[in-house]
Coordinates of N, CA and C in Angstrom, one line a residue:
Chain A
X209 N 93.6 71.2 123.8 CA 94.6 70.9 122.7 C 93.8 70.2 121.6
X210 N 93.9 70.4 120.1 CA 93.1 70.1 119.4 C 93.6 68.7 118.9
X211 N 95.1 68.5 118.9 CA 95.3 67.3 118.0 C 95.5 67.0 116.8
X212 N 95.7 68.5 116.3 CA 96.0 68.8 115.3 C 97.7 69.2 114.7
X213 N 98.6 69.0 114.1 CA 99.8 68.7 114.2 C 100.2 69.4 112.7
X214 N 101.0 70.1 112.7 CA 101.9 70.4 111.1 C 103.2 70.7 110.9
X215 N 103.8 70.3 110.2 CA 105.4 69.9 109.6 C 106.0 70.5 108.2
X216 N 106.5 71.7 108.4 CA 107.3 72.2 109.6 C 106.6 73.3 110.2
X217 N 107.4 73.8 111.1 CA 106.9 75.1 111.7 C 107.2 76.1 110.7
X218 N 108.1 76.2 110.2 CA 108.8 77.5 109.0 C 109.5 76.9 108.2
X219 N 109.2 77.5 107.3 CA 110.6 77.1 105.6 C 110.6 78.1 105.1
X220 N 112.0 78.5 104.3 CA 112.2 79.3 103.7 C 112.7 78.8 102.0
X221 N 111.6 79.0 101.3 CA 112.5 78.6 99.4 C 112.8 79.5 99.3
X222 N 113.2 79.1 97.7 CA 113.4 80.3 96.5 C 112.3 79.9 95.5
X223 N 111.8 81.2 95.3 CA 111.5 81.4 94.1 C 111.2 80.5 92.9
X224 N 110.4 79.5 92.3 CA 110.4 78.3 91.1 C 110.3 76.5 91.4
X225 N 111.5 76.7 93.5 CA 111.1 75.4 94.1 C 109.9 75.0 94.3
X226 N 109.9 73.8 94.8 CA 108.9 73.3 95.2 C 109.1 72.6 96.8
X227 N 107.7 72.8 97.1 CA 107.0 72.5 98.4 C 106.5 71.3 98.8
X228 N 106.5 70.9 99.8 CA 105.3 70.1 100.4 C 105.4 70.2 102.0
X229 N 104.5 70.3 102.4 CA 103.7 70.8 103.8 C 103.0 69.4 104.4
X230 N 102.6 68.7 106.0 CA 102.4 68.0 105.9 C 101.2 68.5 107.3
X231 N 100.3 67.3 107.3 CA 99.3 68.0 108.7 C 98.9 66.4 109.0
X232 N 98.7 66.3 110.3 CA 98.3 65.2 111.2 C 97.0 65.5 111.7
X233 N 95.8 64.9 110.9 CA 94.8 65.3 111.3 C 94.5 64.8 113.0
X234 N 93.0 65.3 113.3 CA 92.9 64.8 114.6 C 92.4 63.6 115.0
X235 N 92.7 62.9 115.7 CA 91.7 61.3 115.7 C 90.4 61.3 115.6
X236 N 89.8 60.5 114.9 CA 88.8 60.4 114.6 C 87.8 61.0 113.3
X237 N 88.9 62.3 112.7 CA 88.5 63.2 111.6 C 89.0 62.5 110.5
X238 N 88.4 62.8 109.4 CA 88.3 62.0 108.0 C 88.0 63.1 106.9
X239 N 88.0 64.2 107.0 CA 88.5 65.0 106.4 C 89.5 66.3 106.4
X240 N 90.2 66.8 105.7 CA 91.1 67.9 106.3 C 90.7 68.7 104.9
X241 N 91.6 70.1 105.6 CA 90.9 71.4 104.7 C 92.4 72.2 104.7
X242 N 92.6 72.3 103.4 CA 94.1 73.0 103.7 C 93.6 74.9 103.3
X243 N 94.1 76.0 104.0 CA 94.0 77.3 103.8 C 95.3 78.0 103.8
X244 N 95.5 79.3 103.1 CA 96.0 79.7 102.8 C 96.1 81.1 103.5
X245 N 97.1 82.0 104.5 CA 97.0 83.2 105.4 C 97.9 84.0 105.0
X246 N 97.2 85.1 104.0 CA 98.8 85.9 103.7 C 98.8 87.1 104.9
X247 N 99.8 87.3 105.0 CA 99.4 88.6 106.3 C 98.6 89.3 106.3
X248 N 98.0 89.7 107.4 CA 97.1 90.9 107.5 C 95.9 90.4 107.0
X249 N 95.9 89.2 106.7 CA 94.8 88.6 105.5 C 93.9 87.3 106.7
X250 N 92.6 87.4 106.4 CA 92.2 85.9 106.8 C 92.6 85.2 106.0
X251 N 92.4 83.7 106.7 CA 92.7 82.6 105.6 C 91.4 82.4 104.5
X252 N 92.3 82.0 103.0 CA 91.4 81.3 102.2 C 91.5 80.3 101.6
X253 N 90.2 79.0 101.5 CA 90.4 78.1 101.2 C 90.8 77.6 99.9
X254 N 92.2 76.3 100.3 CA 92.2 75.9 98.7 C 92.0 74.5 98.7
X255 N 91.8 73.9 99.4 CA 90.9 72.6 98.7 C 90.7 71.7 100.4
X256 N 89.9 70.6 99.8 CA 89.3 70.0 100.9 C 89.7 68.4 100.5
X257 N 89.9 67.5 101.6 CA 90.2 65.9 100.7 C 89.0 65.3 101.8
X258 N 88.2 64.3 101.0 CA 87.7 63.4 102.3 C 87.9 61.7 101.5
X259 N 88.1 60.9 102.4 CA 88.5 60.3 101.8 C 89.2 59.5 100.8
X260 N 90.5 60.1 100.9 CA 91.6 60.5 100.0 C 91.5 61.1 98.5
X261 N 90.2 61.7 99.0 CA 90.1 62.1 97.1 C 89.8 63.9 97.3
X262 N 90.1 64.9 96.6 CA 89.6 66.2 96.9 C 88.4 66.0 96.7
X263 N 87.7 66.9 97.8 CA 86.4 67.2 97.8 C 85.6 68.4 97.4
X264 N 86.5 69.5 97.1 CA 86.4 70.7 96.7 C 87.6 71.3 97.0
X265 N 87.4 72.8 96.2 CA 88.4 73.3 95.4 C 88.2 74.7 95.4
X266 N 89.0 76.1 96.4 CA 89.0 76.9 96.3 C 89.9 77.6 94.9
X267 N 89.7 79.2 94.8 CA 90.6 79.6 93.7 C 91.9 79.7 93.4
X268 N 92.4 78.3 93.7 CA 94.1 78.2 93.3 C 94.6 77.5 92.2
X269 N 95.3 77.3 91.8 CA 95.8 77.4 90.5 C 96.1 75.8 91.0
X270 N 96.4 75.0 89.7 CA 96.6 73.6 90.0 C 98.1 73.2 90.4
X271 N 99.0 74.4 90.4 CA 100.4 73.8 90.8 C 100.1 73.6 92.4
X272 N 99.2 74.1 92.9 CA 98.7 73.8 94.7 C 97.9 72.6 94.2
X273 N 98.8 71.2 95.0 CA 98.0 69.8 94.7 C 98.1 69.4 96.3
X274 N 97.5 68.1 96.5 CA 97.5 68.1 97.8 C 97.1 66.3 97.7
X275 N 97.5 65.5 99.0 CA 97.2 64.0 98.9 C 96.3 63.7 100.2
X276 N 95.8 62.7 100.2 CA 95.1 62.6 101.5 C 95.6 60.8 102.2
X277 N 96.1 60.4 103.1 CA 96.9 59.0 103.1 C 95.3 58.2 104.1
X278 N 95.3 57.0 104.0 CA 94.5 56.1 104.5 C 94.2 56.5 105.7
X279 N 95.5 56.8 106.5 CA 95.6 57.6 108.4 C 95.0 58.7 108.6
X280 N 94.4 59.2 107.3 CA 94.0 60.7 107.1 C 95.0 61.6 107.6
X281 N 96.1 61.7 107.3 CA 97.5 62.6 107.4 C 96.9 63.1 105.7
X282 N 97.9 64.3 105.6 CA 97.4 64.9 104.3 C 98.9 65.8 104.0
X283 N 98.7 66.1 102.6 CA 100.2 67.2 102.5 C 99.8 68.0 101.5
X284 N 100.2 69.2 101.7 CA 100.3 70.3 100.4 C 101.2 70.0 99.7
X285 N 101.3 70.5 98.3 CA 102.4 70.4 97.6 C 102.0 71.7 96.7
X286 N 103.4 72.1 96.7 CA 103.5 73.6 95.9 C 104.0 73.8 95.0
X287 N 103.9 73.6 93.8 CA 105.3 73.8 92.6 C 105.6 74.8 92.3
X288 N 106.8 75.1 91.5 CA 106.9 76.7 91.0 C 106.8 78.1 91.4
X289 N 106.9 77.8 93.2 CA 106.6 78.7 93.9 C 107.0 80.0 93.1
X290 N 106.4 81.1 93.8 CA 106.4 82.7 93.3 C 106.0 83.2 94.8
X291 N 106.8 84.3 94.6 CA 106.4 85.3 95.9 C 105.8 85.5 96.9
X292 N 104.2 85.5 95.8 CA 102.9 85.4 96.8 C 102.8 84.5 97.4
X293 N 103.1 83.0 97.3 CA 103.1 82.4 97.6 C 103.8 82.2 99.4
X294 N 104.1 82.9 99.7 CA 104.6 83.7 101.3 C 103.1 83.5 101.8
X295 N 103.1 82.8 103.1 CA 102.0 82.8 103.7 C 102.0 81.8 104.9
X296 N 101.5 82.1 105.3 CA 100.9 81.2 106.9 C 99.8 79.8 105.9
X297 N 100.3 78.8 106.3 CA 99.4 77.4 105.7 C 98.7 76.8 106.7
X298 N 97.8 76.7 106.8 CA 96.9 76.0 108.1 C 96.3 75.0 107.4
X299 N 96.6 73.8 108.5 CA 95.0 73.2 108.0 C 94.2 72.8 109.1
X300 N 93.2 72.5 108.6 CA 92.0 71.7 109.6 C 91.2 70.5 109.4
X301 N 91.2 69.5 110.6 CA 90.8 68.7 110.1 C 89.4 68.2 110.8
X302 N 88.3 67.5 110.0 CA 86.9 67.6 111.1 C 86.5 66.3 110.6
X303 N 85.0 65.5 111.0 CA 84.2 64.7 110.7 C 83.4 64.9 109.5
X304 N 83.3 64.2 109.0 CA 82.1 64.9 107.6 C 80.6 64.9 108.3
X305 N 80.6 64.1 109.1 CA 79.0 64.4 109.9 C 79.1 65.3 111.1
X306 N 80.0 65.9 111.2 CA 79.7 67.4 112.3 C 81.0 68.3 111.7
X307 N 79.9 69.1 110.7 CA 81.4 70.3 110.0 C 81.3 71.3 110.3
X308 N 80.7 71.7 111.7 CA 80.4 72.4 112.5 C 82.7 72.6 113.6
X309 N 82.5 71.2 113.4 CA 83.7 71.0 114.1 C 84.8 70.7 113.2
X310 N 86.1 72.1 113.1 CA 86.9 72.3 111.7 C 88.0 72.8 113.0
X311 N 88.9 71.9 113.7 CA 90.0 72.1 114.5 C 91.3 72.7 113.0
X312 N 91.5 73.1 113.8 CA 93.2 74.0 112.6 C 94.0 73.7 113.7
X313 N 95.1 73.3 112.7 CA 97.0 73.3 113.2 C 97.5 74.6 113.6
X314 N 99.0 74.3 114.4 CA 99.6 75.8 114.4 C 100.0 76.4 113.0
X315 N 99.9 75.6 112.1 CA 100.5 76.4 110.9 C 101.9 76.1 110.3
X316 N 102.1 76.1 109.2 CA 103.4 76.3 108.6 C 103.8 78.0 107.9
X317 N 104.8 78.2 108.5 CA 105.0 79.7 107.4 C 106.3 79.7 106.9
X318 N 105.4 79.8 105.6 CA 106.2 79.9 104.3 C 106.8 80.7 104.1
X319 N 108.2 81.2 103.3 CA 108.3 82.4 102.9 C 109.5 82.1 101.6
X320 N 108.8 82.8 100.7 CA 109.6 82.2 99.6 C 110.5 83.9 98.7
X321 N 111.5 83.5 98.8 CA 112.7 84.5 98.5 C 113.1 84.4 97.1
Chain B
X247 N 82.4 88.8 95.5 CA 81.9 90.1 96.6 C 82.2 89.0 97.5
X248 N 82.2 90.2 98.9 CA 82.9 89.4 100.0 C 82.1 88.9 101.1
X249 N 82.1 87.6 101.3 CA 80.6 87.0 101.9 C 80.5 87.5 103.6
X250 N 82.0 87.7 104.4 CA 82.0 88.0 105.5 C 82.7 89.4 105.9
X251 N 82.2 90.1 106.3 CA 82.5 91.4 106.9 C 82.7 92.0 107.9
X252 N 83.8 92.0 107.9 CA 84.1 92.3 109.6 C 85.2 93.8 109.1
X253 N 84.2 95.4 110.2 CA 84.3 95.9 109.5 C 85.5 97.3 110.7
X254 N 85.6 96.2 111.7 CA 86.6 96.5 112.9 C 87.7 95.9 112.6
X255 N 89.1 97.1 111.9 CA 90.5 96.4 111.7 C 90.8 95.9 113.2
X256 N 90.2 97.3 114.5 CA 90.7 96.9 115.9 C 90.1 97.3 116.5
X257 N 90.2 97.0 118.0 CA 89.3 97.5 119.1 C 90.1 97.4 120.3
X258 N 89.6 98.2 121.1 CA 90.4 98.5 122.4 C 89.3 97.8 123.4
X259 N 89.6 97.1 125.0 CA 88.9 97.2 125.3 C 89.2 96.9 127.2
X260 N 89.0 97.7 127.9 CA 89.8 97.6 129.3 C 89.4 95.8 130.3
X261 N 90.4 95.8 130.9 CA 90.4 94.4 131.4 C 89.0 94.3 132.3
X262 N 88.3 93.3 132.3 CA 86.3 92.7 132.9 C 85.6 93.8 132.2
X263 N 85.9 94.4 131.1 CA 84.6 94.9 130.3 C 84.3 94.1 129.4
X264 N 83.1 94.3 128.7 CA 82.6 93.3 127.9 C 82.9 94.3 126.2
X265 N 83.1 93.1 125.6 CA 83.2 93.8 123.8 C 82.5 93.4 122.8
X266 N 81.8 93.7 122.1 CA 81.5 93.1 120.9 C 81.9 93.1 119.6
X267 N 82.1 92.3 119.0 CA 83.0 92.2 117.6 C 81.9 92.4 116.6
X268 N 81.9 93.2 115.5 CA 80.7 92.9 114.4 C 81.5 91.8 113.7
X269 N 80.2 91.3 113.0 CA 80.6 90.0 111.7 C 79.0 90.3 111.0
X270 N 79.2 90.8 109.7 CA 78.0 90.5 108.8 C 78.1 89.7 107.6
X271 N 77.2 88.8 107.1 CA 77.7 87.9 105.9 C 76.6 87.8 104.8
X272 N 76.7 87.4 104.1 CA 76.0 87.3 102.6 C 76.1 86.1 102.3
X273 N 74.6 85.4 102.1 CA 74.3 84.3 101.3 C 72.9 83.7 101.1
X274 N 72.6 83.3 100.3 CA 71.4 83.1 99.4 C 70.7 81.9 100.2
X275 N 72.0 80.9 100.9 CA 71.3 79.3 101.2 C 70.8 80.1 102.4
X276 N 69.7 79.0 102.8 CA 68.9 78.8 103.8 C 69.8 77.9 105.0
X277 N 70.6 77.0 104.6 CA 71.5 76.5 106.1 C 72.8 76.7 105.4
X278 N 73.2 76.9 106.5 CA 74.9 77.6 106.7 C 74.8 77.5 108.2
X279 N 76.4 77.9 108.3 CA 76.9 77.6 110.0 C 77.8 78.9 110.3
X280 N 78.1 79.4 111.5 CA 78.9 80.7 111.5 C 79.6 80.2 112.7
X281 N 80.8 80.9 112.4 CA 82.3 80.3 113.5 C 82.8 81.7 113.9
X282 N 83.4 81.6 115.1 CA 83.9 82.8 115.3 C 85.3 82.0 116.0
X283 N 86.4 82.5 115.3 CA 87.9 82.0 116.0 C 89.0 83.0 115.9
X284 N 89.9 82.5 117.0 CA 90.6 83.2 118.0 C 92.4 82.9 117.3
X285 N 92.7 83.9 117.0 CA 94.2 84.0 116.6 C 95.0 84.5 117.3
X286 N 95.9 84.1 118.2 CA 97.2 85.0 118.9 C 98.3 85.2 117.7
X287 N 99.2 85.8 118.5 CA 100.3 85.6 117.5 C 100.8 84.9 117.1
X288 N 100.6 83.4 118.0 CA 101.3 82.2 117.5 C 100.5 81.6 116.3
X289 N 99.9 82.2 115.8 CA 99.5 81.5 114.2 C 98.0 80.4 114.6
X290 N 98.1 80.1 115.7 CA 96.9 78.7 115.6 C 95.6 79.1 115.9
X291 N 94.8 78.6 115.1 CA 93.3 79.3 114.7 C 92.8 78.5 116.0
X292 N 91.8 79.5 117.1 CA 91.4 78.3 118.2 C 89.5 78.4 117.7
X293 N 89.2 77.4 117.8 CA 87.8 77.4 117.5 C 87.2 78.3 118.8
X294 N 86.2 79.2 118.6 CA 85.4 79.4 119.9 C 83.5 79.6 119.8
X295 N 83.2 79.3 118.8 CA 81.9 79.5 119.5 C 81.4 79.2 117.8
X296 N 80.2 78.3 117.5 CA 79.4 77.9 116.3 C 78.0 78.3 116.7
X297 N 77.1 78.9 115.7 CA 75.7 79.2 115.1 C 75.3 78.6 113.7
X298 N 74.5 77.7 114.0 CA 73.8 77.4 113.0 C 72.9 78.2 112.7
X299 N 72.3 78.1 111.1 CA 71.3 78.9 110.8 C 70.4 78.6 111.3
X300 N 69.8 77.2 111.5 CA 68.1 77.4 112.1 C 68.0 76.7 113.4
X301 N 69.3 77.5 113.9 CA 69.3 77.5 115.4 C 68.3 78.8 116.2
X302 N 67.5 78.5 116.5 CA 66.9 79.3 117.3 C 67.3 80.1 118.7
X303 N 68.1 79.5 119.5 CA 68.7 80.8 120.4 C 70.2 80.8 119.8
X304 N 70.4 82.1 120.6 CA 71.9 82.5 120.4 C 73.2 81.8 121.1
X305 N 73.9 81.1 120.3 CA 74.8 80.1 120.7 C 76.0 80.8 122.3
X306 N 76.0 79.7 122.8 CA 77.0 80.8 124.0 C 77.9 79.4 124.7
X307 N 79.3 79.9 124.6 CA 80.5 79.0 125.1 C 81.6 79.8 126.8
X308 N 80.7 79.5 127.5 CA 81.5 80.1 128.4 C 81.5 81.5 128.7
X309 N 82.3 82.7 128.3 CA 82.7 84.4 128.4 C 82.2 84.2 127.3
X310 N 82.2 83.6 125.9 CA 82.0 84.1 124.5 C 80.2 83.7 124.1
X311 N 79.4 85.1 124.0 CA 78.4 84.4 123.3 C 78.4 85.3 121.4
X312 N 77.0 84.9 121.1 CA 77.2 85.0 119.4 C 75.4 85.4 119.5
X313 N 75.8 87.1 119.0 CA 74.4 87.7 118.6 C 73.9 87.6 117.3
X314 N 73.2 86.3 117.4 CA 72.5 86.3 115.9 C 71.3 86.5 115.7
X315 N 71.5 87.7 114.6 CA 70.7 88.4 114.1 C 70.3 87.6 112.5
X316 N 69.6 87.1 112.0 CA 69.4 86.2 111.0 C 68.7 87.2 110.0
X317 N 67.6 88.1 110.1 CA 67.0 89.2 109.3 C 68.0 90.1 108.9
X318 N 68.9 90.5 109.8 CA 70.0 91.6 109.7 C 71.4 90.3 108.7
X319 N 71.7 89.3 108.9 CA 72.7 88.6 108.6 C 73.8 89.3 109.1
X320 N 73.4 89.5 110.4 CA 74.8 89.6 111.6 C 74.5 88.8 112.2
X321 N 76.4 88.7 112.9 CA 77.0 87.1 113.7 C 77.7 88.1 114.7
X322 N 77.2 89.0 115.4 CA 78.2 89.5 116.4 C 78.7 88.7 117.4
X323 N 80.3 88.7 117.7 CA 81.0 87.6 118.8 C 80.6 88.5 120.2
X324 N 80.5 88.6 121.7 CA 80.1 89.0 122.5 C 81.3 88.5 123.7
X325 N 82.2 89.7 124.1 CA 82.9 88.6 124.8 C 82.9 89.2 126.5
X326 N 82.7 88.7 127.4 CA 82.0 89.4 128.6 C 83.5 89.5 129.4
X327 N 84.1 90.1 130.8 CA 84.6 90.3 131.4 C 86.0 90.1 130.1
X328 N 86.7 90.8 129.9 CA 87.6 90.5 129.1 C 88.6 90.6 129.8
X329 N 90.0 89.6 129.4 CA 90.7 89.5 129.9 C 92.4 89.7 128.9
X330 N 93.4 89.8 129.4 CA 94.4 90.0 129.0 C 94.9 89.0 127.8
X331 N 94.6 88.3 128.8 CA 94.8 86.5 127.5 C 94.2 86.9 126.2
X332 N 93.1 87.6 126.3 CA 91.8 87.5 124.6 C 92.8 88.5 123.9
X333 N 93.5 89.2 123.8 CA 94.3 90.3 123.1 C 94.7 88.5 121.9
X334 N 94.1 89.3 120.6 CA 94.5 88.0 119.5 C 93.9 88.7 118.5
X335 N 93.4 88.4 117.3 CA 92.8 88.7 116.1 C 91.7 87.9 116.5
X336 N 90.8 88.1 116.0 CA 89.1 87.7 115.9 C 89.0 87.6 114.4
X337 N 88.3 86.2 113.6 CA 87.9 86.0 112.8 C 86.4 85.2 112.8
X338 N 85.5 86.4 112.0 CA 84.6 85.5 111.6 C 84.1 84.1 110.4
X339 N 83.9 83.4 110.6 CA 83.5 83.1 109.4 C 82.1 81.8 108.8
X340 N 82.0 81.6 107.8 CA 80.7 81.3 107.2 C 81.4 79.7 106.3
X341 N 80.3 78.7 106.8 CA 80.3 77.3 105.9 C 79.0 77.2 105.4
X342 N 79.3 77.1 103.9 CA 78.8 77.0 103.0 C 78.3 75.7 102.0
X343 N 77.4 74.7 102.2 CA 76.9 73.3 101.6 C 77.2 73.6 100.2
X344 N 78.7 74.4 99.5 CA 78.4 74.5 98.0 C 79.2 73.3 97.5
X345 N 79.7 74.1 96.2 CA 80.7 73.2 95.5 C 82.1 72.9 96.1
X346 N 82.8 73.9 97.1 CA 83.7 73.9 98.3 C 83.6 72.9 99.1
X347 N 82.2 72.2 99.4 CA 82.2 71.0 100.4 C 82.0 72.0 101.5
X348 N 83.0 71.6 103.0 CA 82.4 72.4 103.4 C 83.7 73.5 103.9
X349 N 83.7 74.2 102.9 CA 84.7 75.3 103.1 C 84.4 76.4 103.7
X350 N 85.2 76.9 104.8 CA 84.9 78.1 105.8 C 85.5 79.3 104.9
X351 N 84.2 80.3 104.7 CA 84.5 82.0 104.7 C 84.9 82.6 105.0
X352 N 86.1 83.1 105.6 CA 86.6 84.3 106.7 C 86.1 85.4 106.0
X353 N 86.8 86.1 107.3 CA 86.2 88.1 106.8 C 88.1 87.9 107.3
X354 N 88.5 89.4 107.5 CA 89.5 89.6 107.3 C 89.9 89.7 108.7
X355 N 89.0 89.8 109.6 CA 89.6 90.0 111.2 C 89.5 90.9 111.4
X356 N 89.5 91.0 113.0 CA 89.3 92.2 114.3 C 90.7 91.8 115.1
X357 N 91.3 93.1 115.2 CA 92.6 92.8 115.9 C 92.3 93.0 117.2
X358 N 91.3 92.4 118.5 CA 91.4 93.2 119.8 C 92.5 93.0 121.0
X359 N 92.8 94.2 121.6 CA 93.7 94.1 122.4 C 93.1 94.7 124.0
X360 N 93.5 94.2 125.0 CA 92.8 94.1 125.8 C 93.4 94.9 127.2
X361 N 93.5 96.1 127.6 CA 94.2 96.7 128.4 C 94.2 96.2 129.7
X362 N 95.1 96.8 130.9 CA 95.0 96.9 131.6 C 94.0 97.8 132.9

């Protein structure tokens, strides 16, 4: 069991709402990595926080923001959802001194109508 | 261009045979790290097996080892006596010391399913 935790399991918007997604990193990890799984698709990354600050930044648009809290808990936030925006959300959370070790949640899936 | 390649949508493969998954990747740095993880249907990515670049033998976790080929820039997964359980998606992928921090590469996946 990784210890890795995300809230909720499924949501369903519409179209223009907005999101937020939440993940319970694992003890002892101090950074998390949130990714993005559209079907049939591997995941790709859209940003990393370490120390409650982003640490990098895959190719997503800035309405995907994200917070990182002192407990290292972390949340997506989505605005203005659109379509694409349908996807499996994972995250993972690891040590910054062994990023060899990147545990992932079960995931939240999105699906926006 | 797509740094990880995985170039098996699926694979069949009967119950205590052994499979191998290809994974090829593309990158300039000299250290990087290679992951190979395990997707069932329930969505949750399971870690199974890490290669460093200037790891010298070939990483091995249990049934799962990892043929690295470093000249070739293949990461094949190796999975020995297979079992019914392993029926999941196979993803490879690649960490990168860039501007991402340390952001993982996927390839798109190997869907194997594992007969009877």
């Amino acid at each position: 069991e990784t210890g890795v935790t995300q809230s909720p399991t499924h949501l369903i918007k519409t179209r223009g709402q907005q999101v937020t997604l939440r993940c319970s990193s694992q003890s002892g990890h101090n950074t998390v990595s949130w990714y993005q799984q559209a079907l049939g698709q591997g995941p790709q990354f859209i940003f990393q926080y370490y120390r409650e600050e982003e640490n990098g930044r895959g190719n997503f648009p800035p309405r995907f923001s994200g917070l990182q809290f002192p407990n290292y808990s972390s949340e997506l936030n989505v605005n203005a959802l659109e379509l694409d925006d349908s996807a499996l959300y994972l995250c993972a959370s690891s040590f910054r001194g062994h990023p060899y070790e990147q545990y992932f949640g079960p995931g939240t899936r999105l699906t926006v109508t | 261009a797509q740094k990880i390649t995985q170039t098996q949508p699926g694979m069949f493969v009967q119950e205590k045979e052994a499979v191998t998954l290809d994974c090829t990747y593309d990158t300039s740095d000299q250290s990087y790290g290679l992951f190979w993880y395990k997707q069932p249907s329930s969505g949750e990515m399971i870690f199974l097996i890490y290669q460093g670049s200037y790891d010298e033998q070939n990483a091995t976790e249990g049934r799962y080892s990892l043929n690295f080929q470093k000249a070739r820039k293949s990461a094949n997964l190796v999975i020995s006596a297979s079992q019914l359980g392993d029926s999941a998606m196979y993803f490879c992928a690649m960490r990168e010391l860039g501007d991402s921090g340390y952001a993982l590469n996927f390839g798109k996946g190997t869907s194997l399913l594992v007969t009877p």
